[in-house]
Amino acid sequence: MNYDLIIVRFGEITIKGRNRNRFEAMLLLQIQSALKDFPALSYVRGYARVYIHLNGEDYGLVAARLKDIFGIMSFSPVASAPQELESIQKCALEIMRTVDPAPKTFKVSVKRGWKQFPHDSLEMNHLIGSYVLRHCPELKVDVRKPEVELKVDIQHKETYLYCEVEKGAGGFPLGMNGKAMLLLSGGIDSPVAGWMAMKKGLKIEAVHFHSYPFTSEQAKEKVVTLAQRLAYYGGKIRLHLVPFTDIQTKLAQSGHDSLIITLMRRSMLKITERLAERSGALAIVSGDSLGQVASQTLGSMNVIGRSSSLPLLRPLVMMDKQEIIDYAVKINTFETSILPFEDCCTLFVPKSPATNPDLRIVERVEAHLGEQFDRLIDDAVEGTETVLLTETGVPGASKQREDEWF
Ligand code: ATP
Ligand code: MG
């Protein structure tokens, strides 16, 4: 079937009342940016939707990219016909013949937006339906529960016909709900958490703590690759690489072996909070999942979470590992996440990490570390290296459009 355009329907943004117009404009920009590799496409905005004219671009390729854009509820490939009965009938028949698998029942729903068209919608339902039936004797009409509903939209200049509705990624347009910092380790969980945050309309900046030279250059590369994978969904992504070696070494010497993970995580949050302030982010997202490891018990989460006053968002908190893995596969981060490079935290894992750390003891240990430790935190913030990444690498290398949202 030769499709001429795609109707893209927007999702939850329609509930946002007054700002709807701005969010829709924002989503359109994001769609255009994501589809920049299809230069022939042209765009027309409609109410809570956008019409993308293919102008010869391949529908399948465009659809594959559209599926990953947040804020899109659904979309349909559309064929257009001139304003003339026979052309519309022929087009309807061609569409019905290409539905795969072939349906047994169908119904035609005509909407006549252009009232000058000589037949009204009831007549048109009949004229199109009977034409299709005549040419496809195996088909039947079922107005209540048809397998396929053929929609015919008679507009001013041409008539649009379609019957497929593809599910979009859902969620909100990226950035609509503000910005958050994502704690990105090299593991399976945190990229999934980042994807979920983006799906809910959060623009994210990733923060990764490394203990170079204890952790390798490859471990860092792995995180860069993960951030690039996320950039496929989120346009450009800023990745902050925080030098964590001195802090970890200091904590390892503190003599509180079982608390070291708790102390490390608290330091991470304090540093991230400072980076968030600079970036105007209002939350921290992590890949924590309840009960997965010692630092993710309720007791640990409580003590760790208190080191930052920003809201801590944990999209995976109630999910099982297998569910998280399924998402990781789906969003194309799994293969990278399972590469066997060490994370800074795995280097210092004690034999028996506290599963229920005592906040007062933790605070006492931190107080004891004193100003010298605060300076290490300052140094880590100052020493943070920031790279801006796109799906394919560092921008500038590619000619990606610089626009408001990416
Ligand atoms: P992941 O699979 O994402 O590594 P995990 O199950 O290994 O998670 P932990 O190592 O306990 O869990 O980490 C919990 C969360 O803390 C991670 O999901 C991530 O958000 C954050 N985190 C852990 N290590 C780092 C790091 N080196 N840099 C940034 N964030 C980190
Ligand atoms: Mg990890």
XYZ file of C-alpha atoms in Angstrom, residues 151-289:
139
model
C -12.106 5.399 8.501
C -12.775 7.843 5.715
C -12.266 11.499 6.460
C -13.486 13.825 3.712
C -11.602 17.051 4.115
C -11.527 20.228 2.081
C -8.832 19.292 -0.443
C -8.673 15.538 -0.294
C -10.042 12.491 1.450
C -8.035 10.521 3.969
C -8.511 6.788 4.408
C -7.006 4.516 7.021
C -7.758 1.490 9.140
C -4.642 0.744 11.155
C -3.935 2.313 14.517
C -0.458 1.776 15.905
C 0.237 2.288 19.580
C 2.684 5.078 20.394
C 5.144 5.230 23.287
C 2.692 7.185 25.443
C 3.837 9.398 28.294
C 4.551 13.117 28.056
C 6.729 15.114 25.687
C 10.267 15.246 26.899
C 10.942 18.127 29.257
C 7.276 18.906 29.821
C 7.572 17.982 33.480
C 10.934 19.616 34.085
C 14.395 18.259 34.629
C 15.939 15.603 36.892
C 19.398 14.168 37.502
C 19.730 10.447 36.743
C 22.197 8.398 38.781
C 23.591 6.288 35.995
C 25.717 3.298 36.946
C 26.860 0.768 34.394
C 24.204 -1.711 35.489
C 20.903 -2.900 34.095
C 18.604 -0.877 36.297
C 19.550 2.764 36.072
C 19.221 3.144 32.265
C 15.697 1.716 32.558
C 14.934 4.174 35.351
C 16.205 6.968 33.098
C 14.020 5.839 30.225
C 10.971 5.783 32.496
C 11.724 9.246 33.806
C 12.007 10.550 30.252
C 8.784 8.833 29.317
C 7.063 10.790 32.051
C 8.281 14.014 30.504
C 11.460 14.606 32.487
C 14.478 15.922 30.712
C 17.428 14.157 32.320
C 21.084 14.807 32.915
C 23.078 11.705 33.820
C 25.560 11.576 36.683
C 28.132 8.813 36.901
C 30.639 8.256 39.698
C 33.874 6.596 38.718
C 36.948 5.566 40.633
C 39.509 5.915 37.923
C 42.175 4.382 37.902
C 40.608 1.653 40.092
C 37.805 1.463 37.569
C 38.894 1.161 33.960
C 38.532 3.441 30.990
C 36.234 0.784 29.510
C 33.876 1.074 32.479
C 33.553 4.765 31.671
C 33.067 4.057 27.964
C 30.270 1.691 28.872
C 28.422 4.443 30.703
C 28.973 6.793 27.780
C 27.401 4.169 25.509
C 24.431 3.799 27.865
C 23.927 7.551 27.939
C 24.036 7.550 24.138
C 21.352 4.880 24.038
C 19.220 7.104 26.251
C 19.959 10.028 23.942
C 18.100 8.136 21.234
C 14.966 8.757 23.324
C 15.983 12.062 24.842
C 17.758 14.037 22.159
C 20.995 15.298 23.616
C 22.034 14.125 27.053
C 24.507 15.759 29.354
C 26.648 13.222 31.197
C 28.511 14.325 34.314
C 31.478 12.132 35.185
C 32.350 12.597 38.839
C 35.776 11.581 40.200
C 34.944 9.485 43.256
C 38.268 7.812 44.059
C 39.366 10.103 46.887
C 35.991 9.962 48.600
C 35.819 6.200 48.378
C 39.349 5.805 49.642
C 38.611 8.097 52.556
C 35.419 6.217 53.418
C 37.208 2.893 53.121
C 39.670 4.117 55.751
C 36.961 5.271 58.139
C 36.855 1.891 59.854
C 33.113 1.409 59.342
C 33.172 -1.382 56.867
C 29.536 -2.344 57.043
C 28.417 1.253 56.491
C 30.626 2.037 53.570
C 27.951 1.560 50.907
C 25.527 3.708 52.896
C 28.184 6.414 53.255
C 29.111 6.237 49.586
C 25.540 6.536 48.465
C 24.961 9.503 50.741
C 28.027 11.226 49.301
C 26.753 10.522 45.792
C 23.444 12.163 46.595
C 25.097 15.210 48.155
C 27.255 15.714 45.088
C 24.332 15.119 42.741
C 22.281 17.669 44.632
C 24.987 20.256 44.013
C 25.120 19.388 40.319
C 21.320 19.553 40.192
C 21.395 23.070 41.583
C 23.701 24.164 38.783
C 21.526 22.528 36.148
C 18.164 23.610 37.474
C 17.045 20.020 38.090
C 14.415 19.463 40.752
C 14.710 15.722 41.449
C 17.117 12.799 41.468
C 16.239 9.549 39.680
C 17.868 6.247 40.637
C 17.552 2.611 39.628
C 16.817 1.387 43.141
C 14.451 -1.557 43.406
